[in-house]
mmCIF file of C-alpha atoms in Angstrom:
data_model
loop_
_atom_site.group_PDB
_atom_site.id
_atom_site.type_symbol
_atom_site.label_atom_id
_atom_site.label_comp_id
_atom_site.label_asym_id
_atom_site.label_seq_id
_atom_site.Cartn_x
_atom_site.Cartn_y
_atom_site.Cartn_z
ATOM 1 C CA MET A 1216 127.716 84.559 60.102
ATOM 2 C CA SER A 1217 126.539 87.656 61.927
ATOM 3 C CA ASN A 1218 123.492 87.496 59.691
ATOM 4 C CA ALA A 1219 122.835 83.889 60.778
ATOM 5 C CA ILE A 1220 122.828 84.976 64.419
ATOM 6 C CA GLU A 1221 120.400 87.817 63.705
ATOM 7 C CA GLN A 1222 118.131 85.440 61.828
ATOM 8 C CA LEU A 1223 118.225 82.873 64.616
ATOM 9 C CA LEU A 1224 117.508 85.560 67.203
ATOM 10 C CA THR A 1225 114.351 86.345 65.248
ATOM 11 C CA VAL A 1226 113.472 82.651 65.120
ATOM 12 C CA GLN A 1227 114.135 82.407 68.849
ATOM 13 C CA GLU A 1228 111.692 85.253 69.545
ATOM 14 C CA ILE A 1229 109.059 83.513 67.439
ATOM 15 C CA ASP A 1230 109.705 80.215 69.227
ATOM 16 C CA ALA A 1231 109.253 81.935 72.587
ATOM 17 C CA ARG A 1232 105.884 83.283 71.426
ATOM 18 C CA ILE A 1233 104.896 79.834 70.147
ATOM 19 C CA ARG A 1234 105.791 78.231 73.484
ATOM 20 C CA GLY A 1235 103.749 80.844 75.317
ATOM 21 C CA ILE A 1236 100.729 80.239 73.091
ATOM 22 C CA GLU A 1237 101.048 76.469 73.460
ATOM 23 C CA ARG A 1238 101.304 76.778 77.253
ATOM 24 C CA GLU A 1239 98.152 78.879 77.362
ATOM 25 C CA LEU A 1240 96.338 76.444 75.078
ATOM 26 C CA THR A 1241 97.365 73.570 77.335
ATOM 27 C CA ASP A 1242 96.203 75.518 80.366
ATOM 28 C CA ILE A 1243 92.679 76.148 79.034
ATOM 29 C CA PRO A 1244 91.397 72.558 79.474
ATOM 30 C CA LEU A 1245 92.866 72.567 82.989
ATOM 31 C CA ARG A 1246 91.034 75.785 83.800
ATOM 32 C CA LYS A 1247 87.790 74.319 82.434
ATOM 33 C CA ALA A 1248 88.339 71.202 84.543
ATOM 34 C CA GLN A 1249 88.785 73.383 87.641
ATOM 35 C CA GLU A 1250 85.495 75.122 86.820
ATOM 36 C CA MET A 1251 83.752 71.740 86.567
ATOM 37 C CA LEU A 1252 85.317 70.597 89.845
ATOM 38 C CA ARG A 1253 83.862 73.638 91.573
ATOM 39 C CA LEU A 1254 80.431 72.786 90.137
ATOM 40 C CA THR A 1255 80.825 69.170 91.255
ATOM 41 C CA GLU A 1256 81.532 70.355 94.790
ATOM 42 C CA HIS A 1257 78.384 72.509 94.778
ATOM 43 C CA LYS A 1258 76.318 69.592 93.450
ATOM 44 C CA ALA A 1259 77.721 67.326 96.140
ATOM 45 C CA ALA A 1260 76.742 69.879 98.790
ATOM 46 C CA LEU A 1261 73.228 70.019 97.301
ATOM 47 C CA ALA A 1262 72.938 66.228 97.287
ATOM 48 C CA ALA A 1263 74.054 66.107 100.937
ATOM 49 C CA ALA A 1264 71.471 68.756 101.882
ATOM 50 C CA GLU A 1265 68.747 66.855 100.010
ATOM 51 C CA GLY A 1266 69.765 63.660 101.780
ATOM 52 C CA GLU A 1267 69.544 65.362 105.158
ATOM 53 C CA LEU A 1268 66.097 66.750 104.281
ATOM 54 C CA LYS A 1269 64.804 63.313 103.283
ATOM 55 C CA LYS A 1270 66.240 61.818 106.464
ATOM 56 C CA ARG A 1271 64.435 64.362 108.650
ATOM 57 C CA GLN A 1272 61.196 64.032 106.689
ATOM 58 C CA ALA A 1273 61.363 60.261 107.087
ATOM 59 C CA GLU A 1274 61.889 60.653 110.834
ATOM 60 C CA VAL A 1275 58.850 62.969 111.041
ATOM 61 C CA GLY A 1276 56.812 60.356 109.181
ATOM 62 C CA ARG A 1277 57.998 57.614 111.526
ATOM 63 C CA LEU A 1278 57.095 59.664 114.609
ATOM 64 C CA ASP A 1279 53.693 60.456 113.158
ATOM 65 C CA LEU A 1280 52.976 56.777 112.549
ATOM 66 C CA GLU A 1281 54.148 55.914 116.057
ATOM 67 C CA SER A 1282 51.924 58.641 117.479
ATOM 68 C CA GLN A 1283 48.948 57.332 115.518
ATOM 69 C CA SER A 1284 49.689 53.836 116.804
ATOM 70 C CA LEU A 1285 49.681 55.074 120.395
ATOM 71 C CA GLY A 1286 46.432 56.943 119.726
ATOM 72 C CA ALA A 1287 44.869 53.715 118.518
ATOM 73 C CA ARG A 1288 46.214 52.061 121.646
ATOM 74 C CA ILE A 1289 44.397 54.626 123.813
ATOM 75 C CA SER A 1290 41.147 54.058 121.915
ATOM 76 C CA LYS A 1291 41.461 50.326 122.494
ATOM 77 C CA LEU A 1292 42.170 50.836 126.175
ATOM 78 C CA ARG A 1293 39.127 53.099 126.487
ATOM 79 C CA GLN A 1294 36.964 50.374 124.973
ATOM 80 C CA GLN A 1295 38.387 47.830 127.379
ATOM 81 C CA GLN A 1296 37.911 50.227 130.299
ATOM 82 C CA VAL A 1297 34.143 50.236 129.783
ATOM 83 C CA GLU A 1298 34.054 46.523 130.456
ATOM 84 C CA LEU A 1299 35.986 46.684 133.730
ATOM 85 C CA LYS A 1300 34.136 45.595 136.875
ATOM 86 C CA THR A 1301 35.965 47.350 139.713
ATOM 87 C CA ASN A 1302 37.067 50.901 140.460
ATOM 88 C CA LYS A 1303 40.602 49.638 141.070
ATOM 89 C CA GLU A 1304 40.805 48.159 137.605
ATOM 90 C CA PHE A 1305 39.353 51.357 136.145
ATOM 91 C CA LYS A 1306 41.995 53.507 137.858
ATOM 92 C CA ALA A 1307 44.758 51.150 136.787
ATOM 93 C CA MET A 1308 43.571 51.453 133.210
ATOM 94 C CA ASP A 1309 43.497 55.256 133.599
ATOM 95 C CA GLY A 1310 47.144 55.108 134.667
ATOM 96 C CA GLU A 1311 48.068 53.043 131.641
ATOM 97 C CA ILE A 1312 46.200 55.452 129.361
ATOM 98 C CA ALA A 1313 48.001 58.409 130.982
ATOM 99 C CA THR A 1314 51.352 56.708 130.371
ATOM 100 C CA VAL A 1315 50.508 56.158 126.709
ATOM 101 C CA ARG A 1316 49.289 59.758 126.414
ATOM 102 C CA GLN A 1317 52.633 60.964 127.833
ATOM 103 C CA GLY A 1318 54.324 58.922 125.131
ATOM 104 C CA ILE A 1319 52.211 60.684 122.498
ATOM 105 C CA THR A 1320 53.095 64.075 123.986
ATOM 106 C CA GLY A 1321 56.795 63.221 123.841
ATOM 107 C CA LEU A 1322 56.466 62.114 120.226
ATOM 108 C CA GLU A 1323 54.568 65.282 119.310
ATOM 109 C CA ASP A 1324 57.224 67.460 120.959
ATOM 110 C CA ARG A 1325 59.961 65.650 119.061
ATOM 111 C CA GLU A 1326 57.933 65.898 115.848
ATOM 112 C CA LEU A 1327 57.524 69.662 116.274
ATOM 113 C CA GLU A 1328 61.260 69.976 116.836
ATOM 114 C CA LEU A 1329 61.946 67.931 113.724
ATOM 115 C CA MET A 1330 59.462 69.962 111.676
ATOM 116 C CA GLY A 1331 61.528 73.036 112.483
ATOM 117 C CA GLN A 1332 64.640 71.177 111.301
ATOM 118 C CA VAL A 1333 62.796 70.114 108.147
ATOM 119 C CA GLU A 1334 62.017 73.752 107.348
ATOM 120 C CA ALA A 1335 65.666 74.644 107.940
ATOM 121 C CA SER A 1336 66.710 71.775 105.654
ATOM 122 C CA LYS A 1337 64.310 72.982 102.949
ATOM 123 C CA ALA A 1338 65.873 76.435 103.127
ATOM 124 C CA ASP A 1339 69.339 74.887 102.945
ATOM 125 C CA VAL A 1340 68.365 72.804 99.904
ATOM 126 C CA ALA A 1341 66.929 75.886 98.196
ATOM 127 C CA ALA A 1342 70.128 77.840 98.878
ATOM 128 C CA ARG A 1343 72.315 74.980 97.606
ATOM 129 C CA ALA A 1344 70.186 74.647 94.477
ATOM 130 C CA ALA A 1345 70.557 78.386 93.849
ATOM 131 C CA ASP A 1346 74.332 78.001 94.259
ATOM 132 C CA VAL A 1347 74.379 75.218 91.672
ATOM 133 C CA LYS A 1348 72.302 77.282 89.241
ATOM 134 C CA ARG A 1349 74.574 80.309 89.642
ATOM 135 C CA GLU A 1350 77.654 78.135 89.245
ATOM 136 C CA GLU A 1351 76.272 76.510 86.095
ATOM 137 C CA GLU A 1352 75.560 79.932 84.581
ATOM 138 C CA ALA A 1353 79.022 81.201 85.542
ATOM 139 C CA ILE A 1354 80.705 78.119 84.099
ATOM 140 C CA LEU A 1355 78.740 78.477 80.863
ATOM 141 C CA ALA A 1356 79.909 82.083 80.524
ATOM 142 C CA ASP A 1357 83.501 81.299 81.528
ATOM 143 C CA THR A 1358 83.664 78.308 79.190
ATOM 144 C CA LYS A 1359 82.470 80.456 76.316
ATOM 145 C CA VAL A 1360 85.234 82.981 77.024
ATOM 146 C CA LEU A 1361 87.849 80.233 77.284
ATOM 147 C CA ASP A 1362 86.696 78.597 74.044
ATOM 148 C CA GLU A 1363 86.840 81.937 72.248
ATOM 149 C CA ARG A 1364 90.326 82.516 73.642
ATOM 150 C CA ALA A 1365 91.390 79.051 72.484
ATOM 151 C CA ASP A 1366 90.189 79.859 68.959
ATOM 152 C CA GLU A 1367 92.191 83.110 69.015
ATOM 153 C CA LEU A 1368 95.268 81.270 70.252
ATOM 154 C CA ARG A 1369 95.024 78.582 67.574
ATOM 155 C CA THR A 1370 94.775 81.278 64.898
ATOM 156 C CA GLU A 1371 97.777 83.102 66.380
ATOM 157 C CA LEU A 1372 99.725 79.846 66.685
ATOM 158 C CA ALA A 1373 99.181 79.074 63.018
ATOM 159 C CA ALA A 1374 100.352 82.593 62.109
ATOM 160 C CA GLN A 1375 103.467 82.289 64.273
ATOM 161 C CA LYS A 1376 104.355 78.920 62.765
ATOM 162 C CA THR A 1377 103.975 80.388 59.278
ATOM 163 C CA GLU A 1378 106.204 83.278 60.265
ATOM 164 C CA ARG A 1379 108.753 80.827 61.644
ATOM 165 C CA THR A 1380 108.801 78.894 58.387
ATOM 166 C CA VAL A 1381 109.585 82.094 56.534
ATOM 167 C CA SER A 1382 112.194 83.180 59.081
ATOM 168 C CA VAL A 1383 114.167 79.905 59.071
ATOM 169 C CA SER A 1384 114.306 79.766 55.281
ATOM 170 C CA GLY A 1385 117.424 81.938 55.187
ATOM 171 C CA VAL A 1386 119.255 80.380 58.155
ATOM 172 C CA PRO A 1387 122.283 78.245 57.198
ATOM 173 C CA GLY A 1388 121.419 74.550 57.514
ATOM 174 C CA ASN A 1389 124.096 73.642 60.042
ATOM 175 C CA TRP A 1390 123.112 76.551 62.291
ATOM 176 C CA LEU A 1391 119.427 75.683 62.129
ATOM 177 C CA THR A 1392 120.056 71.983 62.751
ATOM 178 C CA TYR A 1393 122.125 72.751 65.835
ATOM 179 C CA TYR A 1394 119.618 75.348 67.048
ATOM 180 C CA ASP A 1395 116.670 72.939 66.706
ATOM 181 C CA ARG A 1396 118.543 70.147 68.486
ATOM 182 C CA ILE A 1397 119.417 72.314 71.489
ATOM 183 C CA ALA A 1398 115.960 73.928 71.512
ATOM 184 C CA THR A 1399 114.348 70.500 71.819
ATOM 185 C CA ARG A 1400 116.473 69.773 74.877
ATOM 186 C CA ARG A 1401 116.514 73.164 76.549
ATOM 187 C CA LYS A 1402 112.950 74.426 75.957
ATOM 188 C CA ASP A 1403 114.234 77.967 76.418
ATOM 189 C CA HIS A 1404 116.765 80.325 74.798
ATOM 190 C CA VAL A 1405 119.348 78.649 72.639
ATOM 191 C CA LEU A 1406 121.205 81.810 71.609
ATOM 192 C CA VAL A 1407 122.489 83.664 74.654
ATOM 193 C CA PRO A 1408 124.863 86.607 74.976
ATOM 194 C CA VAL A 1409 128.268 86.478 76.616
ATOM 195 C CA GLU A 1410 127.984 88.813 79.595
ATOM 196 C CA ASN A 1411 131.102 89.842 81.508
ATOM 197 C CA GLY A 1412 132.875 86.785 80.180
ATOM 198 C CA THR A 1413 130.146 84.356 81.274
ATOM 199 C CA CYS A 1414 127.527 82.357 79.381
ATOM 200 C CA GLY A 1415 124.154 84.098 79.459
ATOM 201 C CA GLY A 1416 122.480 80.718 79.841
ATOM 202 C CA CYS A 1417 124.366 78.737 82.477
ATOM 203 C CA HIS A 1418 126.439 81.700 83.788
ATOM 204 C CA MET A 1419 129.689 79.739 83.688
ATOM 205 C CA GLN A 1420 132.936 81.645 83.065
ATOM 206 C CA MET A 1421 134.051 81.370 79.423
ATOM 207 C CA PRO A 1422 137.677 81.071 78.280
ATOM 208 C CA PRO A 1423 138.994 84.236 76.570
ATOM 209 C CA SER A 1424 139.144 82.408 73.238
ATOM 210 C CA THR A 1425 135.440 81.596 73.447
ATOM 211 C CA VAL A 1426 134.587 85.175 74.381
ATOM 212 C CA HIS A 1427 136.641 86.406 71.427
ATOM 213 C CA SER A 1428 134.974 83.944 69.038
ATOM 214 C CA ALA A 1429 131.505 85.019 70.202
ATOM 215 C CA ARG A 1430 132.461 88.645 69.627
ATOM 216 C CA GLN A 1431 133.736 87.936 66.114
ATOM 217 C CA ARG A 1432 130.528 86.147 65.059
ATOM 218 C CA GLU A 1433 132.341 84.378 62.240
ATOM 219 C CA HIS A 1434 131.609 80.801 63.341
ATOM 220 C CA MET A 1435 129.223 79.003 65.652
ATOM 221 C CA THR A 1436 130.458 79.549 69.186
ATOM 222 C CA VAL A 1437 129.133 77.024 71.652
ATOM 223 C CA CYS A 1438 129.233 77.005 75.454
ATOM 224 C CA ASP A 1439 131.276 73.994 76.578
ATOM 225 C CA TYR A 1440 129.058 73.617 79.654
ATOM 226 C CA CYS A 1441 125.452 73.957 78.464
ATOM 227 C CA GLY A 1442 125.781 73.712 74.675
ATOM 228 C CA ARG A 1443 124.007 76.981 73.962
ATOM 229 C CA LEU A 1444 125.043 79.180 71.039
ATOM 230 C CA LEU A 1445 126.919 82.267 72.160
ATOM 231 C CA TYR A 1446 127.089 85.751 70.680
ATOM 232 C CA SER A 1447 128.317 89.113 71.778
#
């Protein structure tokens, strides 16, 4: 049965490679999703910047309309002033016009301030848009690399599975059945060496009879604690 152990050790190496390939294949969609999440974050930042720009532009428009309205108010007051009869009324109207003009000045000052913010927002939007473009190009390149890697992995996986089929063909049926059953449960090494009298899998101390049996390699020797196949 020494030959069965050697054969299963080969199968075990192949299975380890298959698991590694399958893990990497599973990881590729996750990596692509992370790339897309990064792009989504950049797009969200761009949308927020565009929203802020529109908000400031709208406020500039509102102030401009309000300023125009006050200007029309001054024109109307000037027309009314011509019809006034007394100097007192004329001066009172001048005071009202001055108050309205101060309101226009305040609106113009605020509008100038907002125009500066609008320009800053435009620059921010342009920078965010450039970020999105760069991210899209990077994701396209990265996705291409990941897709190519996935194709390589699928080819290698098929080759490893073919090699496994060949390798298990000579393994005694009872050994292979036990190996496959434990492999399904353990997802790691099924055959482990006895090291200093302990199981190489669970590291529990083995009885001398078990250690001797593993050294003889004449029959399947199984760890009473973890169920792994033992050899020495």
